[in-house]
Coordinates of C-alpha atoms in Angstrom, one line a residue:
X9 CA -69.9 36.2 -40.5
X10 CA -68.7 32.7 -40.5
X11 CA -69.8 29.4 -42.5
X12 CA -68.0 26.3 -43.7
X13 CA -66.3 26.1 -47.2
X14 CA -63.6 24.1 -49.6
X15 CA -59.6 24.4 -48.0
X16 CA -57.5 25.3 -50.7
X17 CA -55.1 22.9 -52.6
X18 CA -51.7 22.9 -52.1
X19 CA -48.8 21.8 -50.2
X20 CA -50.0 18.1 -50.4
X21 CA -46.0 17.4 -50.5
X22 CA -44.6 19.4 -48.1
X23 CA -46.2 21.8 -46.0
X24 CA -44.1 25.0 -46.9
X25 CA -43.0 24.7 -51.0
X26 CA -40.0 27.0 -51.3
X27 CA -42.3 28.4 -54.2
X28 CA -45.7 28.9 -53.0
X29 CA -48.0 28.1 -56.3
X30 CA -49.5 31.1 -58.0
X31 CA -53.1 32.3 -57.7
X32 CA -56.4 31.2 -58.7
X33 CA -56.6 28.8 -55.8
X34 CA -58.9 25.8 -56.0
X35 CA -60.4 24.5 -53.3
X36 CA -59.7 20.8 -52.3
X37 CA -61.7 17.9 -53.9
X38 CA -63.7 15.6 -51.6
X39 CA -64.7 12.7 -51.9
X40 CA -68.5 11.9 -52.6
X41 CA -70.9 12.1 -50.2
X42 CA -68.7 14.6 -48.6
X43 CA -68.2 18.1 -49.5
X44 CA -67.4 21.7 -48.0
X45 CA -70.8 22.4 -46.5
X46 CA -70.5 18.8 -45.0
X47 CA -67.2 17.6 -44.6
X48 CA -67.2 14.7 -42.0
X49 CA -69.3 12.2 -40.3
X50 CA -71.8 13.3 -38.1
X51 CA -74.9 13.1 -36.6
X52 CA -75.6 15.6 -36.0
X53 CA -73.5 17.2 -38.8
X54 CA -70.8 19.7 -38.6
X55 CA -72.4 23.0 -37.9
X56 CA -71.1 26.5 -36.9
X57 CA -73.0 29.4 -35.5
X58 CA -72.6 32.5 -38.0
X59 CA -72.7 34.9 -35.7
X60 CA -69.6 33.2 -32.8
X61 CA -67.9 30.8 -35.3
X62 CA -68.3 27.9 -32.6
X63 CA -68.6 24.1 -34.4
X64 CA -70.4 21.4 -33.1
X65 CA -70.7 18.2 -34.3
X66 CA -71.2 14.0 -32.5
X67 CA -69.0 12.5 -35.1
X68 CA -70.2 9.0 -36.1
X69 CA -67.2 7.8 -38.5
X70 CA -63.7 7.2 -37.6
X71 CA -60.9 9.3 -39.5
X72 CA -59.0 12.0 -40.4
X73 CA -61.1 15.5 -41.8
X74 CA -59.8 18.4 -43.2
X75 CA -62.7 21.3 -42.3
X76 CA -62.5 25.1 -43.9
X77 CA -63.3 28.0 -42.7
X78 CA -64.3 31.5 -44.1
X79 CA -64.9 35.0 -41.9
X80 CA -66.5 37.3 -43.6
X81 CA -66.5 41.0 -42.6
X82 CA -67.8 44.1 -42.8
X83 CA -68.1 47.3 -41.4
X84 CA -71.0 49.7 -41.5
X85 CA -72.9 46.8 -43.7
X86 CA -70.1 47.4 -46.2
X87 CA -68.0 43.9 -46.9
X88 CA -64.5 44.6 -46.9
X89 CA -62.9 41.1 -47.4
X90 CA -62.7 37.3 -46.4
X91 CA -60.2 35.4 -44.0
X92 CA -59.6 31.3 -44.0
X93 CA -58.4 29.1 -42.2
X94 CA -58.5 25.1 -42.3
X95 CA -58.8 22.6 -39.0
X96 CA -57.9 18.9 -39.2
X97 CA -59.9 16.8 -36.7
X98 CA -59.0 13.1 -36.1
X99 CA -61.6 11.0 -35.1
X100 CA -60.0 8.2 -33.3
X101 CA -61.5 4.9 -31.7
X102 CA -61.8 5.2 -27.3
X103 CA -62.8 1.3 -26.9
X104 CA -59.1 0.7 -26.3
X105 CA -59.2 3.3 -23.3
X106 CA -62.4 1.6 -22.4
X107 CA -64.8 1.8 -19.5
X108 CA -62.9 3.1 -16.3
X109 CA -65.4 1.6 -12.9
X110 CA -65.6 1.8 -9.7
X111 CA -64.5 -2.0 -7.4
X112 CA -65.4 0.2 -4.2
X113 CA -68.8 2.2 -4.8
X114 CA -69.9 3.6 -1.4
X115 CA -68.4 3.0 1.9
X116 CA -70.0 3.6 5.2
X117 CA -67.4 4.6 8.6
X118 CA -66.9 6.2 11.4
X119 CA -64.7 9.2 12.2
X120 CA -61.4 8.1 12.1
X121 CA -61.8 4.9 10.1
X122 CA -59.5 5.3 6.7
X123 CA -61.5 4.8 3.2
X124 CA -60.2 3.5 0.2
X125 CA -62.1 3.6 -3.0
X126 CA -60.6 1.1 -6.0
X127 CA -60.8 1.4 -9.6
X128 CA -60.0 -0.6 -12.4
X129 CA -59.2 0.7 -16.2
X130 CA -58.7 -1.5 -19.1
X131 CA -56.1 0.7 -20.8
X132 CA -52.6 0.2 -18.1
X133 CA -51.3 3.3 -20.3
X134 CA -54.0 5.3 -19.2
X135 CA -53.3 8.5 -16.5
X136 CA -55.7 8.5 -13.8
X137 CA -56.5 11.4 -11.8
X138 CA -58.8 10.9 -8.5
X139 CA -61.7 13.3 -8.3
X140 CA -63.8 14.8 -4.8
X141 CA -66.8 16.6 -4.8
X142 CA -67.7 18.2 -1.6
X143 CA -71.0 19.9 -2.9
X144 CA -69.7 22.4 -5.4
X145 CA -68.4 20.0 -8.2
X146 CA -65.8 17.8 -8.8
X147 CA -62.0 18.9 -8.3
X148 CA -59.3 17.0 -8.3
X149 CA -57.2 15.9 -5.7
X150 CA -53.3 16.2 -4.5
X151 CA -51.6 14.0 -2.6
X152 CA -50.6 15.1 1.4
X153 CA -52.7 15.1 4.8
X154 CA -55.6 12.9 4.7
X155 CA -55.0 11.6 1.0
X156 CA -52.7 9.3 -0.7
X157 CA -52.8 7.2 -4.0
X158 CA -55.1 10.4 -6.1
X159 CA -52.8 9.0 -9.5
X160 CA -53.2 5.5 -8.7
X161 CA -56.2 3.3 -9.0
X162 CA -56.8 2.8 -5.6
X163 CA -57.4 6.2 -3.3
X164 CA -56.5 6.4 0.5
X165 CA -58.2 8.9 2.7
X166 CA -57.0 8.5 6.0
X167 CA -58.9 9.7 9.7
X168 CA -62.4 10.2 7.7
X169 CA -64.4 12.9 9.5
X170 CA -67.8 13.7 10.3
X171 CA -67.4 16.8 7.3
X172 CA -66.9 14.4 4.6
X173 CA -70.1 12.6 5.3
X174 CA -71.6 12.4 1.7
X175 CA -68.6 13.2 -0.1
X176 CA -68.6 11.5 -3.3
X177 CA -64.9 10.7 -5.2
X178 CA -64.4 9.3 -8.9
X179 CA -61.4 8.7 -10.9
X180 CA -60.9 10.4 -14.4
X181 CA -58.8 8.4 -16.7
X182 CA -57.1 9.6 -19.7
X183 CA -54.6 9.2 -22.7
X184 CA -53.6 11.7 -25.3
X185 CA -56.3 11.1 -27.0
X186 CA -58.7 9.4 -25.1
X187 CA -61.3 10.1 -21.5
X188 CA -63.3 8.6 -19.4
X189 CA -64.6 9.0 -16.2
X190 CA -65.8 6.4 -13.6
X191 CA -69.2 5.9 -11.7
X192 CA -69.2 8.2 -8.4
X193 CA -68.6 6.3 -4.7
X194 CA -69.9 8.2 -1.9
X195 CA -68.6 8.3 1.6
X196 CA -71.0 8.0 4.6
X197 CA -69.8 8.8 8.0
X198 CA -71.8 8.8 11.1
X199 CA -71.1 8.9 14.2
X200 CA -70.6 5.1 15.6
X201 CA -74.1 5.0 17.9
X202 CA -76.2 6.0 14.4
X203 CA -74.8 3.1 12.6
X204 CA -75.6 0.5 15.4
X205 CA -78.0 -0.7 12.8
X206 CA -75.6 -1.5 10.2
X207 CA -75.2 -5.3 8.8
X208 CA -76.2 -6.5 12.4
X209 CA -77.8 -9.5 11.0
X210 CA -73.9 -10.8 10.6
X211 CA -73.3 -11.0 14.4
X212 CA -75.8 -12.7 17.0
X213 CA -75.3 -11.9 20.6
X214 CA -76.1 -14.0 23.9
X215 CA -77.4 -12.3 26.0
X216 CA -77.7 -9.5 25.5
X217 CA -78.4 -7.6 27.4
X218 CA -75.7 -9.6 29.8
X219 CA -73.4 -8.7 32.8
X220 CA -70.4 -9.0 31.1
X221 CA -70.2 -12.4 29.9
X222 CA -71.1 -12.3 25.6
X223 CA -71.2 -15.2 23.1
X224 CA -70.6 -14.1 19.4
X225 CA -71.6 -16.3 16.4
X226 CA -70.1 -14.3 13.5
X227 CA -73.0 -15.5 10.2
X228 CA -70.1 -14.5 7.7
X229 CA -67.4 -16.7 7.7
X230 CA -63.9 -15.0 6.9
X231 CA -65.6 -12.0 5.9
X232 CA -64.0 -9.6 9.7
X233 CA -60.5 -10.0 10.5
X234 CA -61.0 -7.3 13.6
X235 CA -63.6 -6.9 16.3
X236 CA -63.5 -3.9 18.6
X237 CA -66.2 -3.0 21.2
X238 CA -66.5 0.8 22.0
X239 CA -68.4 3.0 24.1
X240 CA -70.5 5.7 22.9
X241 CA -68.1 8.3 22.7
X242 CA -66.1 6.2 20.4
X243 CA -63.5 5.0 22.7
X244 CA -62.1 1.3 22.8
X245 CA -62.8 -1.0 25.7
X246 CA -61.9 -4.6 23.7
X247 CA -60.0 -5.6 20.7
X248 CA -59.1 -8.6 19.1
X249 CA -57.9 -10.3 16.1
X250 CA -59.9 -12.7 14.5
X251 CA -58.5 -15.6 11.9
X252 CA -61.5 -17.8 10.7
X253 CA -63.5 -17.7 14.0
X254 CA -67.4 -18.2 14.1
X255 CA -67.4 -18.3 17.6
X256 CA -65.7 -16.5 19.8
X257 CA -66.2 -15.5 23.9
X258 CA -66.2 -11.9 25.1
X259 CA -65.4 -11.1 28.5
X260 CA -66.5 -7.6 29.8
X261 CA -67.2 -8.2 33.2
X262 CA -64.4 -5.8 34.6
X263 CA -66.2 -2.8 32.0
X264 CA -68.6 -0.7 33.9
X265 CA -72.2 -0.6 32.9
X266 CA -74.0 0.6 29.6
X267 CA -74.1 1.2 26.0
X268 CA -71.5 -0.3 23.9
X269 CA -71.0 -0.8 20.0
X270 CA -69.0 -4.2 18.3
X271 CA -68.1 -3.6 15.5
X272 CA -65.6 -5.7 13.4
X273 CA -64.5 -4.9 10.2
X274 CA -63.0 -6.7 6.9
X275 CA -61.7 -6.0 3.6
X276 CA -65.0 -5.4 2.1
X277 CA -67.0 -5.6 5.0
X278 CA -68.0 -4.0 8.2
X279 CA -70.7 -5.0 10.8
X280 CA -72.2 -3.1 13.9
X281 CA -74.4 -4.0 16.6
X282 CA -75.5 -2.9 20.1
X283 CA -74.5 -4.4 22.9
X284 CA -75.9 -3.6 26.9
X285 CA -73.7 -4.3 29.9
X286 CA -75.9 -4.6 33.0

């Protein structure tokens, strides 16, 4: 049977006395309002099941406890003696650890585009430990094939597939003392003719359909840096560079007839839209 009461006194000098002091042993003297049955600051208070001998307590107050504990037993209903032991538990402040978040939240790709999902942590002593969950729980991640950076605060994952589609990753961040775990981004990846739809407000084609001859007006200045037109299997008929353009000429005429995607992509940003060669 197991409940709280006093530590003993002793040692307060040195923790082994080449002369241990002799018998009665007192218990320790607390300080008012605390006392053996409540010995730290809590809400709710220190408890412990009588039957396991597991505490729980959400500590309230910042410090250093000193907690007893007596085990009672008995055999047949007959009590043959008590055991103690005594716990310290520290109760330290995490503010200086503080509030690990996400700068990337969710990303939407295609198979074979590379995600990278950024974190920032106030504490720059803090370890940080990059987290996946694939639909049975978060585990954490090692570095080699399609992942790089799972210590750092910024995590690569190269040649996304279709399998990872909504993947979700976090980064746990810790000291010797101290936790905290970031918000969850999750990973979408579709195939590239499912995602025609996706911030196509930022491009404007004419015409379009057309023969082969396209005028782009890009509505987000220096948000792309790429532009790439693909078929619908995901193969690349046009690529080009872009640095500060709004408007730029396309030239297709020599690609046969069809369904084709641009898509251009910046650091933060990517933009779809269908396009029709007649």
């Amino acid at each position: 049977v197991y409940s709280l009461s006093s530590p003993y006194k002793g040692a307060e000098v040195n923790n082994q006395p080449v002369t241990a002091d002799p018998p009665p042993y007192l218990g320790v003297d607390y300080l008012s309002p605390y006392t053996a049955t409540n010995p730290m600051d809590g809400n709710p208070a220190l408890a412990i099941d009588p039957s396991t001998g597991e505490m729980t307590i959400t500590p309230t107050g910042l410090g250093q406890y000193v907690v007893g504990i007596s085990v009672r037993e008995y055999r047949n209903g007959v009590f043959l003696g008590t055991h103690f032991r005594d716990f310290q538990f520290n109760v330290v402040d995490c503010n200086s650890m503080a509030q690990i978040a996400m700068t990337t939240s969710n990303l939407t790709l295609i198979p074979g585009d590379t995600a990278q999902f950024i974190t920032s942590v106030s504490n720059v002593n803090a370890s940080l430990q990059w987290q996946e969950n694939s639909g049975s729980g978060f585990i954490n991640l090692m570095n080699g094939g399609q992942y790089s950076g799972v210590t750092n605060d910024s995590l690569t994952i190269t040649n996304v597939t279709i399998s990872q589609n909504g993947n979700t990753y976090r980064c746990y961040a810790y000291t010797d003392s101290c936790s905290d775990t970031s918000n969850a981004g999750v990973l979408s990846v579709f195939p590239l003719g499912t995602i025609d739809w996706m911030n196509s407000t930022l491009i404007s084609l004419s015409p379009n359909p057309s023969t082969g001859l396209f005028s782009v007006e890009l509505n987000s200045i220096n948000a792309f840096r790429n532009l790439k037109i693909e078929n619908t299997l995901g193969q690349i008929v046009f690529e080009q560079h872009i640095d500060n353009e709004k408007f730029l000429s396309i030239d297709l005429t020599g690609v046969p007839s069809g369904i084709y995607f641009i898509r251009l992509q910046g650091e933060k940003t990517i933009a779809v839209k269908r396009m029709v060669i007649e």
